[in-house]
């Protein structure tokens, strides 16, 4: 019933039930975030992204959030102008993936305080940090909202601490 | 006098002038009023109302130290200038809320500010009576005040200012009652505008480029429209009751709105020269300080002194929305140039940017912003960016901090699809050398840039090693994160010991990451970590739930590979889930009040692996699974996710009935959910569980049918998947059809893709080659079944085509041969080929002239030459059939008679009655088909078809035909009655029955074998009908009165129309009787025959015969108007019975009989009537009957029969050996008064039908019975194809005459059961097979199926 369309893609054997990748893109089809949990060539990534963005954007709002695509199941959800889109194994649980997306949005929301697309554009590295703290290697690592944010804040705090003395030193060096 | 006059005159003049001006004013008003024919809101009534209007504050700009008095947008839609009472003018970036510039004015109360169209300058002014222009420079350090240019000079405060369409001119309005136009460069006044009688408070420039007008409003309650070229006031409006605080042009420039202290806003139309609308509300009592239109002009935003912003529908004059937020009066309000947001300034010191809400969680400014950030994505800029990055990266002076910035930008570039591979090495360097801050970005860049196998990753190993040993927690975390995501396989041994050590790290976050890193190692190189399985166990027992959860990833994987090795852990996993479900975890792990759903799901997955085919392991799980199902009751996605996993697990592990039931109920919740996502999951779950138990699909068949037509592709596909799982021998055709339907779209899209190609040439070629290859493979195979246009496809590969052509030219199929020829010619003539099938054109754009118009000339020539005109096939067929009809005419005369009588005589031959099988059955079938044809000529879709009736038919028949025609029409009318809306549901139900046939009753399915499974337990018809059908079916037997009961008592609504037919026959008695016989089937017919056989040898026309018979009962019944059946004993009256028919008579006695159907026997009731005026004595009845057991019950000897009285005697008859027809003979002897003994012979026939009783069984019982019977007969019967539902109609017809019990009807199959009296059962399985009804009968008695079959054939033939 299924066909593998390209050789390169089918070369990778999906024996693991984990998230394959996660994409965030805008309603205009602009990629805002991408995270690949399976090794793919840049060309493949681009192709997948292009195809997926087109497919997902073409879907109507009342349609269901799941999509069979190649061998994978795409779970997507739109939050305002942003589409969050995950690829999982066909036998995986779609609803829990939907909740992973939701949890990630909650995390972003909490961190940025009423998050909007701009926050992600201008602070996309932060968005990545949060994602890495939440999902590691395609598996949910820490599902407690508090713990994730604590970890991120600790790192942020450390950053600021590191920043201040450095700038002082630089000033000293300049003077 | 004169002086008096003089003194008086001025006073007079003044008053007269005043009155004159007043009268002129009223005249003017009158004139204006004449132009006013209709109110705006009336005109706007037809306009659609505005939808939900939600706006939210997106940005709050804080920074002013006092009341904000004025603001303006820059044309770039991003920047805002605002002025405040604290003397500050601030230029903001509305997106970032950054202050870009700030100017301190020498005075407080900066009441006006404006952005120059170029965006390079701002103008402002206030109590300093001046308007100053500040050029904005990009250099932030430059002192703006130094560049200040004073442009305008008024004698009173500056109330408003506004640039014209260039930076070079500025309009100002002032408290001195004037407006003025100034040249910015020179500071010269270009034009001044006098006309206001008091302070001018506001002005606005007409929006059009050429419009040289502006509008101003002031304390004189007047709004004036000015011509800038002449300086004249061209229009003025004075309807406000108080100061006009704000004026704004309508976007088209044809109207303007004003806001005033009188708490109203008004709309003035310049063309109508009048006020056209007032926007006010009783509840609004504070003045409007500022107004502005939305970009479309449909909305009017008004800032009010009561701290609110009211949004008005301009056309309807109603308030659409009210926006709160400011904590003091709103002083200024402007819509952004692109209309997506507006900014309001208030006395609460803040400005707020409000934007329309986009429904959900992430509030968004993207509409405003998108155009602004678009620049980031423009290729040129990107290239510039990349080249500058390259330079910077290469430069030795670039600091780590700068490098970090570059790296962030590089990530962004990569994401947008630009190659930034030159930064990869620097990313590693950054991770290596930077401080924590840079390291973090460096690691992130590495994890994004370099996937698992990238060679540069090797360079990272040392860094990772170093960081893993770092004392800094963050560094360790970062290292572990990168290790857990992408790490070169070869280098695992290097870091493994370090990662292992981290498993006992005091911080749980480190332990967690270490576990996940090990998990990653396990995935990419399982044998590298084999020796540390023990440590996994330690992680599983970790006190932190997070670490434990992470370790489950590994266990899931391990258990998947070898479930048997981990059975011992089942108990632990169960215990964990129990704790989780019981809410023992810290509240942090709750997700929407559900405890650790991810953990739960992970455990459930492990359960399904451990419990599969393992009863003992499964038993440990039952309890907690039940608990999970019970707990997960909240209506939230996450609980559904858990439920879904539970259901899957329950169906995977070894089954437990109670849990299965619960799980099925859960699936029901999913499937019936209105939420489409849940519905999908429901279908998926169903797809999963039907693999275990196909009948589960039955409960949801209607939903499945609906999903089959769902607009969502995904749902449709999943439904087909489900259908695929329930495919069996019976429904395979329907399901395959559905799948093909679905594929049709796919195929079309695929062909389009092939023809048009996508963007990537390489892929296209690959795809095309693949397509052509597989296509040729198909062609080389058996190509008879291929669609025609298959051949139109191959275009490119000529040699292959030639090869193929050879194959195809020898094909048997003419169409394929023709196409092969066409192709052959095309391939030889490339020009023609190009013309016919242009390459690269979309495949469906190739138009085929289906009317073959290019042949018109040829055709007309041929016609002129005398060729016969072309007749389309259907016409030819019609003509042909007409001919055939004509040729059949002679048979039409006595067709029904000859055939039926012939068949009857056939049946009477001893060989047939002893048992039908094989050839004889075929023979009878032939007779059946003949009859079928004959009937078909007479009966059409609309009942009787008069045009086909032969003209030479007997007049009587014509009469009856006429009657029938009436009936037919009536029938047609009645047929119209079923409401159309039910049609669709019926269609669906029909589809359902065809799809789900053969499911359910699993046991019987398997027992019965593939082809003839009994129906499942779905029945849309309520049971009561079926249970009552035995009695109702039986009661059909009793005379005319039973007609009505029949129609009401019958269970099949499909059949109702058919059953009601007899009731509509009520014309002349003659015809009635005739029809009656036809309609009532064999037993009446038999009665007729019985009568006929009293004078044996008379073998006349059937019709005549029956008429002859009917005369006598009529006369008798005239003689005995009392119903003979009244004489039946009370206990028999209740039973179903046949009509009373006459047996024989002589001058003194009249014999008639009636059959009463008892369950265990047939009662033959003989009525002996004394026709004479005297009593008849010693009446004795003797009955003999071959092949039947006869028991005389009562009344066979009557001492004396009074004159004109009737005696009744009963015989119970039992048929032990099934026979088609049994004849009985008997004598009645009596003594006349003369003492003479007379004997009267009588005889009659009984048929099997009289001994058949409905057998009421359920479908399941049916299935079991079916298997226990050895003797079976298969036969095709005639199907009543004219009926709406042929199967049901046919079954009903059979049921009516044969007292069968229809057990179930599923799609094209029907299950029917009956028994020979109360002994031998017979089961019929009927299936619609084209226009025939394939019947398969089974019974323990060898002869019974044959007998029943015979009667079925007969019944159907006579219909």
PDB file of N, CA, C and O in Angstrom, chain B residues 730-779:
ATOM      1  N   UNK B 730     -17.819 -11.507   0.796  1.00  0.00           N
ATOM      2  CA  UNK B 730     -19.087 -10.934   0.371  1.00  0.00           C
ATOM      3  C   UNK B 730     -19.011  -9.466   0.022  1.00  0.00           C
ATOM      4  O   UNK B 730     -19.717  -8.983  -0.835  1.00  0.00           O
ATOM      5  N   UNK B 731     -18.189  -8.747   0.763  1.00  0.00           N
ATOM      6  CA  UNK B 731     -18.209  -7.308   0.522  1.00  0.00           C
ATOM      7  C   UNK B 731     -17.014  -6.839  -0.293  1.00  0.00           C
ATOM      8  O   UNK B 731     -16.807  -5.652  -0.471  1.00  0.00           O
ATOM      9  N   UNK B 732     -16.253  -7.780  -0.760  1.00  0.00           N
ATOM     10  CA  UNK B 732     -15.015  -7.374  -1.431  1.00  0.00           C
ATOM     11  C   UNK B 732     -15.293  -6.493  -2.645  1.00  0.00           C
ATOM     12  O   UNK B 732     -14.602  -5.505  -2.882  1.00  0.00           O
ATOM     13  N   UNK B 733     -16.359  -6.787  -3.352  1.00  0.00           N
ATOM     14  CA  UNK B 733     -16.642  -6.010  -4.556  1.00  0.00           C
ATOM     15  C   UNK B 733     -16.924  -4.556  -4.204  1.00  0.00           C
ATOM     16  O   UNK B 733     -16.371  -3.641  -4.816  1.00  0.00           O
ATOM     17  N   UNK B 734     -17.786  -4.383  -3.223  1.00  0.00           N
ATOM     18  CA  UNK B 734     -18.168  -3.021  -2.853  1.00  0.00           C
ATOM     19  C   UNK B 734     -16.951  -2.259  -2.346  1.00  0.00           C
ATOM     20  O   UNK B 734     -16.734  -1.096  -2.689  1.00  0.00           O
ATOM     21  N   UNK B 735     -16.160  -2.923  -1.553  1.00  0.00           N
ATOM     22  CA  UNK B 735     -15.020  -2.236  -0.955  1.00  0.00           C
ATOM     23  C   UNK B 735     -13.994  -1.880  -2.019  1.00  0.00           C
ATOM     24  O   UNK B 735     -13.466  -0.762  -2.050  1.00  0.00           O
ATOM     25  N   UNK B 736     -13.771  -2.799  -2.900  1.00  0.00           N
ATOM     26  CA  UNK B 736     -12.807  -2.508  -3.963  1.00  0.00           C
ATOM     27  C   UNK B 736     -13.317  -1.342  -4.814  1.00  0.00           C
ATOM     28  O   UNK B 736     -12.549  -0.456  -5.204  1.00  0.00           O
ATOM     29  N   UNK B 737     -14.609  -1.329  -5.026  1.00  0.00           N
ATOM     30  CA  UNK B 737     -15.188  -0.220  -5.784  1.00  0.00           C
ATOM     31  C   UNK B 737     -14.898   1.116  -5.106  1.00  0.00           C
ATOM     32  O   UNK B 737     -14.487   2.076  -5.729  1.00  0.00           O
ATOM     33  N   UNK B 738     -15.106   1.110  -3.792  1.00  0.00           N
ATOM     34  CA  UNK B 738     -14.878   2.335  -3.022  1.00  0.00           C
ATOM     35  C   UNK B 738     -13.417   2.755  -3.140  1.00  0.00           C
ATOM     36  O   UNK B 738     -13.097   3.929  -3.267  1.00  0.00           O
ATOM     37  N   UNK B 739     -12.556   1.783  -3.076  1.00  0.00           N
ATOM     38  CA  UNK B 739     -11.130   2.105  -3.136  1.00  0.00           C
ATOM     39  C   UNK B 739     -10.767   2.646  -4.502  1.00  0.00           C
ATOM     40  O   UNK B 739      -9.973   3.573  -4.624  1.00  0.00           O
ATOM     41  N   UNK B 740     -11.380   2.067  -5.511  1.00  0.00           N
ATOM     42  CA  UNK B 740     -11.085   2.545  -6.860  1.00  0.00           C
ATOM     43  C   UNK B 740     -11.570   3.972  -7.033  1.00  0.00           C
ATOM     44  O   UNK B 740     -10.887   4.803  -7.640  1.00  0.00           O
ATOM     45  N   UNK B 741     -12.741   4.241  -6.472  1.00  0.00           N
ATOM     46  CA  UNK B 741     -13.254   5.616  -6.508  1.00  0.00           C
ATOM     47  C   UNK B 741     -12.224   6.568  -5.936  1.00  0.00           C
ATOM     48  O   UNK B 741     -11.941   7.622  -6.476  1.00  0.00           O
ATOM     49  N   UNK B 742     -11.718   6.123  -4.814  1.00  0.00           N
ATOM     50  CA  UNK B 742     -10.753   6.956  -4.114  1.00  0.00           C
ATOM     51  C   UNK B 742      -9.495   7.130  -4.956  1.00  0.00           C
ATOM     52  O   UNK B 742      -8.938   8.204  -5.059  1.00  0.00           O
ATOM     53  N   UNK B 743      -9.105   6.049  -5.584  1.00  0.00           N
ATOM     54  CA  UNK B 743      -7.868   6.089  -6.362  1.00  0.00           C
ATOM     55  C   UNK B 743      -7.999   6.958  -7.601  1.00  0.00           C
ATOM     56  O   UNK B 743      -7.022   7.501  -8.077  1.00  0.00           O
ATOM     57  N   UNK B 744      -9.221   7.063  -8.083  1.00  0.00           N
ATOM     58  CA  UNK B 744      -9.402   7.790  -9.319  1.00  0.00           C
ATOM     59  C   UNK B 744      -8.805   9.206  -9.224  1.00  0.00           C
ATOM     60  O   UNK B 744      -8.104   9.647 -10.098  1.00  0.00           O
ATOM     61  N   UNK B 745      -9.096   9.853  -8.124  1.00  0.00           N
ATOM     62  CA  UNK B 745      -8.534  11.194  -7.921  1.00  0.00           C
ATOM     63  C   UNK B 745      -7.023  11.130  -7.915  1.00  0.00           C
ATOM     64  O   UNK B 745      -6.334  11.934  -8.518  1.00  0.00           O
ATOM     65  N   UNK B 746      -6.553  10.135  -7.183  1.00  0.00           N
ATOM     66  CA  UNK B 746      -5.103  10.011  -7.052  1.00  0.00           C
ATOM     67  C   UNK B 746      -4.480   9.815  -8.428  1.00  0.00           C
ATOM     68  O   UNK B 746      -3.476  10.430  -8.765  1.00  0.00           O
ATOM     69  N   UNK B 747      -5.112   8.968  -9.217  1.00  0.00           N
ATOM     70  CA  UNK B 747      -4.564   8.680 -10.536  1.00  0.00           C
ATOM     71  C   UNK B 747      -4.539   9.946 -11.381  1.00  0.00           C
ATOM     72  O   UNK B 747      -3.538  10.260 -12.022  1.00  0.00           O
ATOM     73  N   UNK B 748      -5.634  10.683 -11.327  1.00  0.00           N
ATOM     74  CA  UNK B 748      -5.670  11.915 -12.105  1.00  0.00           C
ATOM     75  C   UNK B 748      -4.548  12.849 -11.701  1.00  0.00           C
ATOM     76  O   UNK B 748      -3.865  13.428 -12.537  1.00  0.00           O
ATOM     77  N   UNK B 749      -4.379  12.964 -10.392  1.00  0.00           N
ATOM     78  CA  UNK B 749      -3.315  13.837  -9.917  1.00  0.00           C
ATOM     79  C   UNK B 749      -1.958  13.322 -10.355  1.00  0.00           C
ATOM     80  O   UNK B 749      -1.070  14.083 -10.703  1.00  0.00           O
ATOM     81  N   UNK B 750      -1.838  12.034 -10.328  1.00  0.00           N
ATOM     82  CA  UNK B 750      -0.571  11.433 -10.693  1.00  0.00           C
ATOM     83  C   UNK B 750      -0.259  11.685 -12.163  1.00  0.00           C
ATOM     84  O   UNK B 750       0.851  12.078 -12.521  1.00  0.00           O
ATOM     85  N   UNK B 751      -1.270  11.530 -12.992  1.00  0.00           N
ATOM     86  CA  UNK B 751      -1.061  11.764 -14.412  1.00  0.00           C
ATOM     87  C   UNK B 751      -0.706  13.220 -14.667  1.00  0.00           C
ATOM     88  O   UNK B 751       0.161  13.539 -15.479  1.00  0.00           O
ATOM     89  N   UNK B 752      -1.372  14.076 -13.921  1.00  0.00           N
ATOM     90  CA  UNK B 752      -1.072  15.492 -14.069  1.00  0.00           C
ATOM     91  C   UNK B 752       0.379  15.772 -13.702  1.00  0.00           C
ATOM     92  O   UNK B 752       1.094  16.479 -14.386  1.00  0.00           O
ATOM     93  N   UNK B 753       0.767  15.140 -12.629  1.00  0.00           N
ATOM     94  CA  UNK B 753       2.141  15.324 -12.182  1.00  0.00           C
ATOM     95  C   UNK B 753       3.106  14.817 -13.236  1.00  0.00           C
ATOM     96  O   UNK B 753       4.113  15.451 -13.545  1.00  0.00           O
ATOM     97  N   UNK B 754       2.780  13.697 -13.801  1.00  0.00           N
ATOM     98  CA  UNK B 754       3.643  13.128 -14.823  1.00  0.00           C
ATOM     99  C   UNK B 754       3.774  14.074 -16.004  1.00  0.00           C
ATOM    100  O   UNK B 754       4.856  14.295 -16.533  1.00  0.00           O
ATOM    101  N   UNK B 755       2.646  14.630 -16.408  1.00  0.00           N
ATOM    102  CA  UNK B 755       2.650  15.454 -17.603  1.00  0.00           C
ATOM    103  C   UNK B 755       3.279  16.809 -17.349  1.00  0.00           C
ATOM    104  O   UNK B 755       4.083  17.295 -18.133  1.00  0.00           O
ATOM    105  N   UNK B 756       2.924  17.388 -16.241  1.00  0.00           N
ATOM    106  CA  UNK B 756       3.366  18.759 -16.005  1.00  0.00           C
ATOM    107  C   UNK B 756       4.705  18.812 -15.299  1.00  0.00           C
ATOM    108  O   UNK B 756       5.457  19.769 -15.448  1.00  0.00           O
ATOM    109  N   UNK B 757       4.955  17.821 -14.506  1.00  0.00           N
ATOM    110  CA  UNK B 757       6.218  17.808 -13.796  1.00  0.00           C
ATOM    111  C   UNK B 757       6.211  18.745 -12.617  1.00  0.00           C
ATOM    112  O   UNK B 757       5.404  19.664 -12.529  1.00  0.00           O
ATOM    113  N   UNK B 758       7.070  18.497 -11.683  1.00  0.00           N
ATOM    114  CA  UNK B 758       7.205  19.433 -10.575  1.00  0.00           C
ATOM    115  C   UNK B 758       8.374  20.344 -10.912  1.00  0.00           C
ATOM    116  O   UNK B 758       8.768  20.468 -12.059  1.00  0.00           O
ATOM    117  N   UNK B 759       8.938  20.934  -9.922  1.00  0.00           N
ATOM    118  CA  UNK B 759      10.004  21.895 -10.203  1.00  0.00           C
ATOM    119  C   UNK B 759      11.341  21.211 -10.452  1.00  0.00           C
ATOM    120  O   UNK B 759      12.225  21.771 -11.075  1.00  0.00           O
ATOM    121  N   UNK B 760      11.453  20.046  -9.917  1.00  0.00           N
ATOM    122  CA  UNK B 760      12.763  19.412  -9.936  1.00  0.00           C
ATOM    123  C   UNK B 760      12.863  18.442 -11.115  1.00  0.00           C
ATOM    124  O   UNK B 760      12.146  17.448 -11.183  1.00  0.00           O
ATOM    125  N   UNK B 761      13.740  18.740 -12.027  1.00  0.00           N
ATOM    126  CA  UNK B 761      13.803  17.970 -13.265  1.00  0.00           C
ATOM    127  C   UNK B 761      14.250  16.536 -13.002  1.00  0.00           C
ATOM    128  O   UNK B 761      13.710  15.595 -13.567  1.00  0.00           O
ATOM    129  N   UNK B 762      15.227  16.434 -12.129  1.00  0.00           N
ATOM    130  CA  UNK B 762      15.786  15.122 -11.852  1.00  0.00           C
ATOM    131  C   UNK B 762      14.718  14.169 -11.327  1.00  0.00           C
ATOM    132  O   UNK B 762      14.569  13.043 -11.788  1.00  0.00           O
ATOM    133  N   UNK B 763      13.970  14.696 -10.381  1.00  0.00           N
ATOM    134  CA  UNK B 763      12.900  13.893  -9.798  1.00  0.00           C
ATOM    135  C   UNK B 763      11.876  13.510 -10.840  1.00  0.00           C
ATOM    136  O   UNK B 763      11.393  12.383 -10.880  1.00  0.00           O
ATOM    137  N   UNK B 764      11.569  14.491 -11.677  1.00  0.00           N
ATOM    138  CA  UNK B 764      10.566  14.245 -12.707  1.00  0.00           C
ATOM    139  C   UNK B 764      10.990  13.092 -13.597  1.00  0.00           C
ATOM    140  O   UNK B 764      10.214  12.186 -13.882  1.00  0.00           O
ATOM    141  N   UNK B 765      12.233  13.169 -14.019  1.00  0.00           N
ATOM    142  CA  UNK B 765      12.718  12.137 -14.927  1.00  0.00           C
ATOM    143  C   UNK B 765      12.651  10.775 -14.267  1.00  0.00           C
ATOM    144  O   UNK B 765      12.211   9.791 -14.868  1.00  0.00           O
ATOM    145  N   UNK B 766      13.069  10.770 -13.019  1.00  0.00           N
ATOM    146  CA  UNK B 766      13.069   9.517 -12.283  1.00  0.00           C
ATOM    147  C   UNK B 766      11.660   8.959 -12.196  1.00  0.00           C
ATOM    148  O   UNK B 766      11.412   7.792 -12.459  1.00  0.00           O
ATOM    149  N   UNK B 767      10.759   9.848 -11.859  1.00  0.00           N
ATOM    150  CA  UNK B 767       9.366   9.442 -11.691  1.00  0.00           C
ATOM    151  C   UNK B 767       8.782   8.957 -13.003  1.00  0.00           C
ATOM    152  O   UNK B 767       8.092   7.947 -13.075  1.00  0.00           O
ATOM    153  N   UNK B 768       9.107   9.682 -14.064  1.00  0.00           N
ATOM    154  CA  UNK B 768       8.546   9.326 -15.364  1.00  0.00           C
ATOM    155  C   UNK B 768       9.070   7.978 -15.827  1.00  0.00           C
ATOM    156  O   UNK B 768       8.315   7.149 -16.323  1.00  0.00           O
ATOM    157  N   UNK B 769      10.372   7.800 -15.629  1.00  0.00           N
ATOM    158  CA  UNK B 769      10.945   6.520 -16.022  1.00  0.00           C
ATOM    159  C   UNK B 769      10.274   5.393 -15.274  1.00  0.00           C
ATOM    160  O   UNK B 769       9.891   4.379 -15.845  1.00  0.00           O
ATOM    161  N   UNK B 770      10.109   5.629 -13.978  1.00  0.00           N
ATOM    162  CA  UNK B 770       9.479   4.620 -13.144  1.00  0.00           C
ATOM    163  C   UNK B 770       8.067   4.346 -13.642  1.00  0.00           C
ATOM    164  O   UNK B 770       7.653   3.188 -13.783  1.00  0.00           O
ATOM    165  N   UNK B 771       7.374   5.419 -13.952  1.00  0.00           N
ATOM    166  CA  UNK B 771       5.985   5.274 -14.384  1.00  0.00           C
ATOM    167  C   UNK B 771       5.909   4.494 -15.684  1.00  0.00           C
ATOM    168  O   UNK B 771       5.099   3.579 -15.841  1.00  0.00           O
ATOM    169  N   UNK B 772       6.780   4.875 -16.614  1.00  0.00           N
ATOM    170  CA  UNK B 772       6.735   4.218 -17.916  1.00  0.00           C
ATOM    171  C   UNK B 772       7.112   2.747 -17.776  1.00  0.00           C
ATOM    172  O   UNK B 772       6.485   1.875 -18.368  1.00  0.00           O
ATOM    173  N   UNK B 773       8.098   2.489 -16.945  1.00  0.00           N
ATOM    174  CA  UNK B 773       8.533   1.109 -16.752  1.00  0.00           C
ATOM    175  C   UNK B 773       7.395   0.249 -16.218  1.00  0.00           C
ATOM    176  O   UNK B 773       7.079  -0.808 -16.772  1.00  0.00           O
ATOM    177  N   UNK B 774       6.802   0.744 -15.155  1.00  0.00           N
ATOM    178  CA  UNK B 774       5.756  -0.083 -14.556  1.00  0.00           C
ATOM    179  C   UNK B 774       4.560  -0.164 -15.483  1.00  0.00           C
ATOM    180  O   UNK B 774       3.865  -1.180 -15.525  1.00  0.00           O
ATOM    181  N   UNK B 775       4.377   0.878 -16.238  1.00  0.00           N
ATOM    182  CA  UNK B 775       3.275   0.904 -17.186  1.00  0.00           C
ATOM    183  C   UNK B 775       3.485  -0.138 -18.280  1.00  0.00           C
ATOM    184  O   UNK B 775       2.573  -0.878 -18.649  1.00  0.00           O
ATOM    185  N   UNK B 776       4.708  -0.212 -18.751  1.00  0.00           N
ATOM    186  CA  UNK B 776       5.003  -1.196 -19.779  1.00  0.00           C
ATOM    187  C   UNK B 776       4.880  -2.608 -19.226  1.00  0.00           C
ATOM    188  O   UNK B 776       4.412  -3.509 -19.898  1.00  0.00           O
ATOM    189  N   UNK B 777       5.299  -2.743 -17.997  1.00  0.00           N
ATOM    190  CA  UNK B 777       5.149  -4.048 -17.368  1.00  0.00           C
ATOM    191  C   UNK B 777       3.700  -4.483 -17.366  1.00  0.00           C
ATOM    192  O   UNK B 777       3.374  -5.627 -17.635  1.00  0.00           O
ATOM    193  N   UNK B 778       2.862  -3.522 -17.042  1.00  0.00           N
ATOM    194  CA  UNK B 778       1.433  -3.822 -17.002  1.00  0.00           C
ATOM    195  C   UNK B 778       0.951  -4.205 -18.389  1.00  0.00           C
ATOM    196  O   UNK B 778       0.216  -5.172 -18.572  1.00  0.00           O
ATOM    197  N   UNK B 779       1.411  -3.459 -19.379  1.00  0.00           N
ATOM    198  CA  UNK B 779       0.945  -3.711 -20.737  1.00  0.00           C
ATOM    199  C   UNK B 779       1.402  -5.070 -21.238  1.00  0.00           C
ATOM    200  O   UNK B 779       0.710  -5.746 -21.979  1.00  0.00           O
TER     201      UNK B 779
END
